[in-house]
XYZ file of C-alpha atoms in Angstrom:
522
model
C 2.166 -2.202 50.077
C 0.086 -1.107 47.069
C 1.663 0.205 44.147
C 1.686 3.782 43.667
C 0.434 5.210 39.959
C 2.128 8.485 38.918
C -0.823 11.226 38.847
C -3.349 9.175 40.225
C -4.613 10.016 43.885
C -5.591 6.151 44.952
C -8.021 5.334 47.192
C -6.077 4.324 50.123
C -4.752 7.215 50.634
C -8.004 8.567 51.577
C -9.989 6.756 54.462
C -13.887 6.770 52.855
C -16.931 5.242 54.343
C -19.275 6.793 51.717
C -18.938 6.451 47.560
C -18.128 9.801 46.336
C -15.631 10.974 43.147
C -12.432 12.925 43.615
C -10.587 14.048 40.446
C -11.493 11.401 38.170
C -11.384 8.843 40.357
C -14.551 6.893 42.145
C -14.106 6.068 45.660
C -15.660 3.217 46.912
C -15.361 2.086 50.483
C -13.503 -0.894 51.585
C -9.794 0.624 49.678
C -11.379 -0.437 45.947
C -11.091 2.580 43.654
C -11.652 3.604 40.245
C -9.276 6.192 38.400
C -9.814 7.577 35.220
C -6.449 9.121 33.583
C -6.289 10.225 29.520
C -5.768 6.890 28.761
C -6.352 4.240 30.721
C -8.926 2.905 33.926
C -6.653 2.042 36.879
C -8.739 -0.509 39.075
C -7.425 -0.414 42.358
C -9.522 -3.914 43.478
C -7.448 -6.916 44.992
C -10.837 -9.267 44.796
C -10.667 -7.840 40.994
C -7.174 -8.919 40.777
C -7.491 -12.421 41.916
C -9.067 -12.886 37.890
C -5.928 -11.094 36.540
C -3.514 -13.938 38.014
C -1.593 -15.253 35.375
C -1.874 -19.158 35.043
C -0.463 -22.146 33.971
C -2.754 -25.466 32.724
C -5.419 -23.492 34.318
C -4.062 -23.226 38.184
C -3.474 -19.498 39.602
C 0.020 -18.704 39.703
C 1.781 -15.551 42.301
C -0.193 -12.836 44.040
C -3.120 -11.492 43.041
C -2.132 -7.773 41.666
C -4.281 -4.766 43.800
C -3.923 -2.649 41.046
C -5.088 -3.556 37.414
C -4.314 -1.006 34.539
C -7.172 -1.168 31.714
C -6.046 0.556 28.644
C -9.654 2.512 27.663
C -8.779 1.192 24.071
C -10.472 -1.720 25.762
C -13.259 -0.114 27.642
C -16.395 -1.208 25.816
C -19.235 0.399 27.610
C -19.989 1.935 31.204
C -23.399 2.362 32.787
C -25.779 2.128 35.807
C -27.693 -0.428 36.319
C -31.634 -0.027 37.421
C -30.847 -2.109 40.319
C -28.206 0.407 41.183
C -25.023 -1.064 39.959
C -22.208 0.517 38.455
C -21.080 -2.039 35.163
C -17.986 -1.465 33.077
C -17.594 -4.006 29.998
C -13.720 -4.227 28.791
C -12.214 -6.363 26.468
C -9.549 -8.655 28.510
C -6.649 -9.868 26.967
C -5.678 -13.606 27.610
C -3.639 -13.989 24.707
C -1.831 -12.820 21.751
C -4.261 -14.089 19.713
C -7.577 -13.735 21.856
C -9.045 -10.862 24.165
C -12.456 -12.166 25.465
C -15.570 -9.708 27.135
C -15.466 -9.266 30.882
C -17.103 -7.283 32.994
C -16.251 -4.888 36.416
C -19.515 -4.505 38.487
C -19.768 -2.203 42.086
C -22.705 -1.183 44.394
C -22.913 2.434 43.670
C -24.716 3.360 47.211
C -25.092 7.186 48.076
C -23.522 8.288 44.688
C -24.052 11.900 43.721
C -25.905 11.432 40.329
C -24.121 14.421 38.100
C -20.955 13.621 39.444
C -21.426 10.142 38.401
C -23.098 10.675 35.279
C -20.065 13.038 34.290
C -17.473 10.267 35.382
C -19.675 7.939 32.862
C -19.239 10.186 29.934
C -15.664 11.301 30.822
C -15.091 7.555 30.038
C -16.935 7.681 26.623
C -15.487 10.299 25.399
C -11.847 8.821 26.340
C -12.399 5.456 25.625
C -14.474 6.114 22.080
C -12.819 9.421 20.937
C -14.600 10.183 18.146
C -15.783 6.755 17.115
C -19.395 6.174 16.775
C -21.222 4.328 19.709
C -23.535 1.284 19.524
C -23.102 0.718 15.876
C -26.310 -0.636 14.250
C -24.811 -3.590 12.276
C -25.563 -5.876 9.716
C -23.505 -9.123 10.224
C -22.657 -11.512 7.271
C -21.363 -14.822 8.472
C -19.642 -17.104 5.617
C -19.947 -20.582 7.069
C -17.785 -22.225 4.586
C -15.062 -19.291 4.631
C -11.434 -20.443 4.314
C -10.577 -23.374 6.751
C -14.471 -22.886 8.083
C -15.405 -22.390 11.064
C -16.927 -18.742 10.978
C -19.769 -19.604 12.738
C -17.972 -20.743 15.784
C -15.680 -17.716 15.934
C -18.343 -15.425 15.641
C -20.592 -17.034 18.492
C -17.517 -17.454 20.787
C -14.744 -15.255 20.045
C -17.335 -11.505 18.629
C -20.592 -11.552 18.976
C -19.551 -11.142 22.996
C -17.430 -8.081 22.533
C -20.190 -7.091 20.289
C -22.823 -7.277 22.488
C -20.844 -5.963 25.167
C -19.910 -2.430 23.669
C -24.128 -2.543 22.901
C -23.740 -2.854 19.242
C -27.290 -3.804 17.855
C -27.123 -7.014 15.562
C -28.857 -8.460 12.542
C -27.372 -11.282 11.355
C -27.914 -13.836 8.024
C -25.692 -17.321 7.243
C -25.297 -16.979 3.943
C -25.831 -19.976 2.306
C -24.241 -19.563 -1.538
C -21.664 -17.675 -3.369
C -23.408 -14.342 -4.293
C -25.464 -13.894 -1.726
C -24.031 -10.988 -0.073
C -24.124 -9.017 -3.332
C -28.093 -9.233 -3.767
C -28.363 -8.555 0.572
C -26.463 -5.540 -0.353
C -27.790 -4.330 -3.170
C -31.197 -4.700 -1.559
C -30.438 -3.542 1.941
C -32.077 -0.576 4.050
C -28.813 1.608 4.578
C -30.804 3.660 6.599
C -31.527 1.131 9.036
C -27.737 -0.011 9.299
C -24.427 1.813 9.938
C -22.200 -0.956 9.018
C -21.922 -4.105 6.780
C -19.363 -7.224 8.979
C -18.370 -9.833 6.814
C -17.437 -12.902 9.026
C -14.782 -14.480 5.777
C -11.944 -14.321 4.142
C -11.890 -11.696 1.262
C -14.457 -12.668 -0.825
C -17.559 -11.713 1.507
C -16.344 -7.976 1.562
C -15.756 -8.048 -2.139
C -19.465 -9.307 -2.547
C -20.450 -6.544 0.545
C -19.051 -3.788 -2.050
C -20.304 -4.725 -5.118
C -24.302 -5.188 -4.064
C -23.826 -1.624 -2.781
C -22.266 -0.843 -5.808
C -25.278 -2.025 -8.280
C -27.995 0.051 -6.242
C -29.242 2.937 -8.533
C -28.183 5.046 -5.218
C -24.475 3.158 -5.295
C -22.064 6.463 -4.281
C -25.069 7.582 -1.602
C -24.587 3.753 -0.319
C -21.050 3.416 -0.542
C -20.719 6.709 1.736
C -23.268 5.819 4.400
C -22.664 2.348 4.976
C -19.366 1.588 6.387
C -18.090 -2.218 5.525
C -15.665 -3.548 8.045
C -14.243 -7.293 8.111
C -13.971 -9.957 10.898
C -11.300 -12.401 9.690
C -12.495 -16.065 9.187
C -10.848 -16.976 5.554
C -7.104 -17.460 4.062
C -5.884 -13.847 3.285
C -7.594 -11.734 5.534
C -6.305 -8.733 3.637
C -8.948 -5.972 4.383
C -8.753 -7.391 8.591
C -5.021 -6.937 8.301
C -4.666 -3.738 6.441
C -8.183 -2.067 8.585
C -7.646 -3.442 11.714
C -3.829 -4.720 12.221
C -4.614 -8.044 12.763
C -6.110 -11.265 11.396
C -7.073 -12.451 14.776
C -11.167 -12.429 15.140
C -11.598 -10.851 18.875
C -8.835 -8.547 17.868
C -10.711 -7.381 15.011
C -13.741 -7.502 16.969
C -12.157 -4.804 19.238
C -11.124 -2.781 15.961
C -14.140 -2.593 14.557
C -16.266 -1.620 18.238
C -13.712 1.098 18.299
C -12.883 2.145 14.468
C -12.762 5.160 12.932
C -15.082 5.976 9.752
C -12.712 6.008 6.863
C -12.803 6.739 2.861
C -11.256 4.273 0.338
C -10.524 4.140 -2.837
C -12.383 1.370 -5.036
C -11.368 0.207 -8.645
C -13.799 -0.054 -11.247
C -12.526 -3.559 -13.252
C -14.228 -3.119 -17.035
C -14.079 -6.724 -19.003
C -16.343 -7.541 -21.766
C -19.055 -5.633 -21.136
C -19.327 -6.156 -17.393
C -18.322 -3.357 -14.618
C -17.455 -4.781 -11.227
C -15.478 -2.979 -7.796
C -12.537 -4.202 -6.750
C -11.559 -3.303 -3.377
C -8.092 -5.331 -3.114
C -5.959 -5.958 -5.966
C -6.142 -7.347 -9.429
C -3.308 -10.099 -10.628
C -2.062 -12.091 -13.314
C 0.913 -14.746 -13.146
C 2.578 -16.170 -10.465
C 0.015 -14.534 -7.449
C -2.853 -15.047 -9.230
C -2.076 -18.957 -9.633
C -1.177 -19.256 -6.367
C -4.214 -18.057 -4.756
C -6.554 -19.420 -7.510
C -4.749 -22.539 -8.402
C -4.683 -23.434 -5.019
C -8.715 -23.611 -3.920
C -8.576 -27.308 -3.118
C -6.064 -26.564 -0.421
C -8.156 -23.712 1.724
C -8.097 -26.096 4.755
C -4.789 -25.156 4.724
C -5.641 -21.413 5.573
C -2.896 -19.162 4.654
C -0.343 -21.697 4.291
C -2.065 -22.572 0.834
C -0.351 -19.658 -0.639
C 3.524 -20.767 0.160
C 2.642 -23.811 -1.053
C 1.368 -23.032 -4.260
C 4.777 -20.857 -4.650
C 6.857 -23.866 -3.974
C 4.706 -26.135 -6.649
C 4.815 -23.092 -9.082
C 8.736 -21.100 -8.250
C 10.886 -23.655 -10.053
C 8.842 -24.023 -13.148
C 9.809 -20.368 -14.521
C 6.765 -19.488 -16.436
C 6.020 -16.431 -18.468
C 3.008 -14.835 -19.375
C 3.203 -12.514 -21.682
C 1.156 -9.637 -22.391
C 0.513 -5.952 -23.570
C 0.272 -3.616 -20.540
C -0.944 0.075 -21.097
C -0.771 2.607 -17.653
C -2.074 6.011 -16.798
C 1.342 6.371 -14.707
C 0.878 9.200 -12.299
C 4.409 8.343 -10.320
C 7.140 6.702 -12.035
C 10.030 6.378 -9.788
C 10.833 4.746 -6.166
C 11.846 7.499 -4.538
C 9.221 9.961 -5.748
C 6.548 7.643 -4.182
C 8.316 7.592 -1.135
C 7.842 11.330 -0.949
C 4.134 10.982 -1.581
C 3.660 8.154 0.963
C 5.215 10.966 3.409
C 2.853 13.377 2.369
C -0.256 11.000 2.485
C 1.489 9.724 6.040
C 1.586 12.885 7.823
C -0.364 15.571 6.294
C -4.060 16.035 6.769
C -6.863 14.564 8.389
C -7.628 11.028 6.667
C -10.971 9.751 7.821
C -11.972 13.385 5.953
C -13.327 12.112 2.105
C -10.840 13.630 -0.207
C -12.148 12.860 -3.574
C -12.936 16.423 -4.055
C -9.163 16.839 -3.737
C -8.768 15.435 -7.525
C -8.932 18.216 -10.149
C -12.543 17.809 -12.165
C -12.351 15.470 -15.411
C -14.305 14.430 -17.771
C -15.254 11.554 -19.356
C -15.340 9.738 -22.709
C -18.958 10.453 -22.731
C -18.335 13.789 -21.665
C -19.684 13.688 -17.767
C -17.611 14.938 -15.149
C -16.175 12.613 -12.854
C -15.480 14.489 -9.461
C -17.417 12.525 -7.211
C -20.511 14.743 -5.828
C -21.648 15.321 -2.627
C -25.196 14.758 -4.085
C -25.121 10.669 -3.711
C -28.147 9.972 -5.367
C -26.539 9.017 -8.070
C -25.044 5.229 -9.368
C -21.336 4.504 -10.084
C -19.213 7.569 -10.811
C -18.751 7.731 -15.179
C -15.937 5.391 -16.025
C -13.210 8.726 -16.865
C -11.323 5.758 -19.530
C -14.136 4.055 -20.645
C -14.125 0.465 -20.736
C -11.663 -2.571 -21.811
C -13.324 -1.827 -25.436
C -12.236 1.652 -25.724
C -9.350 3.087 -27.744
C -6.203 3.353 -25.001
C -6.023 6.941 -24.669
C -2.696 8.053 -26.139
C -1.108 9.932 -23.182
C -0.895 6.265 -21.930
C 1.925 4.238 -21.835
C 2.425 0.384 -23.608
C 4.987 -1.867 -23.541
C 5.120 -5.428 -24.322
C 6.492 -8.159 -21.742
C 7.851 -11.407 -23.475
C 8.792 -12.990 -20.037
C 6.398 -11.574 -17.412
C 6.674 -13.798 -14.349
C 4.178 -11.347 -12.194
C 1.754 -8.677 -12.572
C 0.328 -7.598 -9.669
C -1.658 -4.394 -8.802
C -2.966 -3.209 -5.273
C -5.242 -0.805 -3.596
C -4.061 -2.053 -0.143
C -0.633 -2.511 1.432
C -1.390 -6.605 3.189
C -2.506 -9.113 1.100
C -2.496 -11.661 3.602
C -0.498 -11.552 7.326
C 3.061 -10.941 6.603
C 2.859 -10.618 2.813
C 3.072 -6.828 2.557
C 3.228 -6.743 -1.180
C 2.279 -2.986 -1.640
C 3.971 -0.865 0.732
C 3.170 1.916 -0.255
C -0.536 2.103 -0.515
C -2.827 4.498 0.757
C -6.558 4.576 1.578
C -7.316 8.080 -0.074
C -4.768 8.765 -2.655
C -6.470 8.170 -5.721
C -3.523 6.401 -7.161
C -3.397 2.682 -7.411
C 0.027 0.464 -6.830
C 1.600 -1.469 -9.297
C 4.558 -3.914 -8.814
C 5.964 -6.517 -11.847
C 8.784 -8.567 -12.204
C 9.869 -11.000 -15.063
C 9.646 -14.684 -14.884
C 12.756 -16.022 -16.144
C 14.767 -15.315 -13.167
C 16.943 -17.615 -10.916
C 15.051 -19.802 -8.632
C 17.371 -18.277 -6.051
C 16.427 -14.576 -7.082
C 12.755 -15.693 -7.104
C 13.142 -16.631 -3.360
C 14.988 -13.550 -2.291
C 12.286 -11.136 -3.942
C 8.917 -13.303 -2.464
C 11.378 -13.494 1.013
C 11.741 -9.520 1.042
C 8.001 -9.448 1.042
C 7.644 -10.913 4.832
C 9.994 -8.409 5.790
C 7.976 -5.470 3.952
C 11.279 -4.581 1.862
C 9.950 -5.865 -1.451
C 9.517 -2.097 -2.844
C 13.972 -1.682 -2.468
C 13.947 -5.097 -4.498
C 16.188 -4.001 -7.923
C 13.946 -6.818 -9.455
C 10.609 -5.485 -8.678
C 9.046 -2.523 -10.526
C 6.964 -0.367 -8.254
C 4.815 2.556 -9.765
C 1.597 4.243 -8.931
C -0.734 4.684 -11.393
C -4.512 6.128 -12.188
C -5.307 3.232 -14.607
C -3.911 0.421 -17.014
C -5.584 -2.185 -19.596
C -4.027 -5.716 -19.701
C -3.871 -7.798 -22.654
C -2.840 -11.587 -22.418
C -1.076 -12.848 -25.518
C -0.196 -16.047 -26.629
C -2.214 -17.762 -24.207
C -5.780 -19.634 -24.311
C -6.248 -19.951 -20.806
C -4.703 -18.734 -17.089
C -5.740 -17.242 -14.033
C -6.726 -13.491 -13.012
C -7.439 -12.592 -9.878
C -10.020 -10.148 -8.965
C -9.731 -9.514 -5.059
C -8.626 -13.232 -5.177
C -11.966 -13.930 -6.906
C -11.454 -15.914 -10.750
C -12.597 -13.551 -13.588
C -12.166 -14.817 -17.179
C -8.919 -14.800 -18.891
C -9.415 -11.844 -20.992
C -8.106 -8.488 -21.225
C -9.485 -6.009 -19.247
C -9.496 -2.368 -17.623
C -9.071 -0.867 -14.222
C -9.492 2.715 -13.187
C -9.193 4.268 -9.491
C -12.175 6.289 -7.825
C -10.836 8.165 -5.066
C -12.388 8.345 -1.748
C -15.797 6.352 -3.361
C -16.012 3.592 -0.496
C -16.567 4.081 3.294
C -14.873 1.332 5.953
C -13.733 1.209 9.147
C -10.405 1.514 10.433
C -8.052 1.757 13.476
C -6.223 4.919 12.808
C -7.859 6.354 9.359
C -4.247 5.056 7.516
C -3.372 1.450 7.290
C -1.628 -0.221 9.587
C 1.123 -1.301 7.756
C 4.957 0.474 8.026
C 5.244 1.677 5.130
C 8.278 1.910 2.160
C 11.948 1.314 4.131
C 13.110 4.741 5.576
C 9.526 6.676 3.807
C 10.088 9.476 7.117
C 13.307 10.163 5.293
C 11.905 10.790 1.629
C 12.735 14.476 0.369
C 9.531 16.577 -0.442
């Protein structure tokens, strides 16, 4: 006997010998049946079902299921067909780490047109919300990302789903380190609604900062949206943007995504400006992820083993660190993370939000509507600049880890910055000194897998609107920009809130958030 769904009036129960629709649902003859609830397409279809069998080294296992439950999350497109077919491209899951395109295809017949056509956009507007449709998008595929083989996940594992949900493609192998900056900065945005790095990291970083060198940069970084398919070590943007670091899953993310502002950091060193989308870090981090290039075959796994090579030695790096500290204390942040959790509407650009400023140079620094402009006015000036004296300094003898973040992931299950926000204007800071215990040093990098590194009482967490570091006593180290090597040098970082434009699942990150956040005080 076929299962019954709650709400849904299934076909069997109602003889037909003609197509027609009854409340939501399309009736086809023959018992097959299509019902459309708020969120999902039930697919009352036993030939159907024979493809949902689950299997084991390829050979069908139990009954095929009548009924097959399609979350519209995965509904990619709906249409009919000249030749008079009705075609419904899903994504299917057949794994936790792959959903592949697949397709649902019926003989329409004696259809009533309007009723049909409204069925078609009923599903739209479920399945799509109020993400865009057909995206026109500019595809970046990094060949030699991470491990490699980005060209063979984006032939096999997106470009389907892509095509699928009708997204129209242009898309360029880049060939050299760089490249995506000068594609950028010379790109038609009016031609494109989204940027897709195929990479780790480093290809979105480039994506940002050729928008960010047009002489119409904030115009740019506002129309163009960039979104990330994951093919490198970190992943960071994939993770934080679209919960995952699986390609097809992203792949679904971004078909379905929501248009979302982010903050960008403006990195002053010498007398070069560059964006920074990610994080900035010096010590420990930054050696592991630089330090540890010749082992990207390795994917992620590079990372833990740099930690191991580098934990026991108990190196310091010391240095003069100067913040614009806008929230001091643990619990206070947790109270703002609340706030920026489950207040307003946050694919809505808030930079207007910040109270006006000024700059060194006198400019004001609330980011316009008008985008015809370049980069917003640096509000601090640049690494060359006195440190403006409602700052605060402090020296650090024995720094083992300086680490600051404009994102929550860094990489899948390192959830460094718990805290973080898209749209808050504020960037996260955590540090912790070198010369502790091996043992200690395990327990703190442990506590980030389980996202509790912000309750670590060896870990200072702060949010801040900008901070200058100075190295001393060193000739030579790593810093990390967005896990890209800049020269070991002091230098500057301010927030811009709300300047950047990506794509996201939700409008938030997906990451949990500070330990018990829903409890914070106001």
């Amino acid at each position: 006997m076929d299962e019954a769904i709650p709400g849904v009036r299934m076909a069997n129960s109602v003889p037909v010998s003609r197509s027609t629709v009854v409340d939501n649902v399309l009736l086809f003859p023959h018992g097959v049946s299509l019902a459309l609830t708020d969120e999902n397409l039930i697919v009352n279809d036993k030939s159907h079902g024979k493809h949902h069998r689950r299997k084991l080294c390829g050979l069908a296992l139990g009954h095929a299921p009548s009924v097959i439950v399609i979350p519209l999350y995965q509904v990619l497109w709906a249409e009919v067909t000249s030749n008079g077919l009705l075609v419904i491209d899903y994504a299917n899951p057949v794994s936790k780490k792959h959903v592949r395109a697949a397709k649902l295809s019926y003989p329409l017949g004696d259809f009533d047109k309007d009723m049909l056509d409204a069925w078609i956009n009923l599903v739209f507007k479920r399945a799509y919300g109020t993400a865009q449709r057909s995206r026109r998008a500019k595809v970046l595929v990094n060949p030699h990302a991470g491990p490699g083989g980005a060209d063979k996940i984006w032939e096999h594992e997106v470009k389907p789903l892509f095509e699928a949900a009708r997204m129209s493609l242009d898309v360029t192998r880049t060939k050299f380190s760089g490249e995506a900056i000068g594609i950028c900065e010379n790109l038609d945005i009016d031609a494109y609604d989204i940027v897709i790095p195929c990479s780790g990291d480093g290809l979105p970083y480039e994506c940002i900062n050729g928008l960010g060198k047009r002489q119409d940069a904030r115009k740019a970084l506002r129309q163009i949206a960039v979104a990330h398919i994951p093919c490198g070590s970190g992943n960071a943007m994939s993770c934080n943007l679209n919960g995952t670091h699986w390609p097809s899953y992203a792949a679904l993310a971004i078909v379905k995504g929501v248009r979302t502002p982010i903050d960008l950091m403006s990195v002053t060193q010498g007398s070069t400006r560059t964006l920074s989308f990610l994080s900035q870090s010096v010590g420990i981090i930054a050696e592991c992820d630089l330090g540890t290039e010749n082992l990207r075959w390795l994917g992620a796994a590079r990372f833990n083993v740099g930690l191991i090579q580098r934990i026991f030695r108990k190196k310091v790096y010391p240095c003069d660190i100067s913040m614009k500290v806008e929230i001091p204390e643990k619990a206070d942040i947790k109270a703002h993370y609340k706030r920026e959790r489950t207040e307003g509407d946050h694919t809505v650009r808030r930079e207007g939000d910040a109270p006006s400023k000024t700059s060194s140079t006198g400019e004001s620094t609330s980011s316009d509507p008008d985008t015809g402009e370049g980069l917003p006015p640096l509000m601090f000036g640049t690494v060359n600049d006195k440190i403006p004296d409602d700052w605060e300094t402090a020296s650090y003898d024995k720094l083992g880890n300086f680490y600051c973040g404009n994102m929550a992931w860094m990489a899948p299950d390192a959830n460094f910055f718990t805290a973080a926000c898209p749209n808050d204007g504020l960037m996260d800071i955590v540090l912790n000194d070198g010369d502790i215990s091996a043992a200690k040093y395990l327990e703190l990098l442990t506590s980030v897998e389980s996202g509790r590194l912000f309750d670590n009482p060896h870990v200072s967490y702060r949010k801040v609107a900008a901070y200058r570091f100075i190295p001393r006593n060193q000739k030579d180290g790593y810093i990390s920009i967005d896990g890209e090597h800049a020269p070991f040098e002091p230098f500057q970082v301010e927030i811009h809130q709300g300047l950047g434009t990506v794509l996201s699942k939700s409008g938030r990150y997906e990451a949990a958030g500070p330990s018990d956040w829903e409890k914070a005080g106001a």
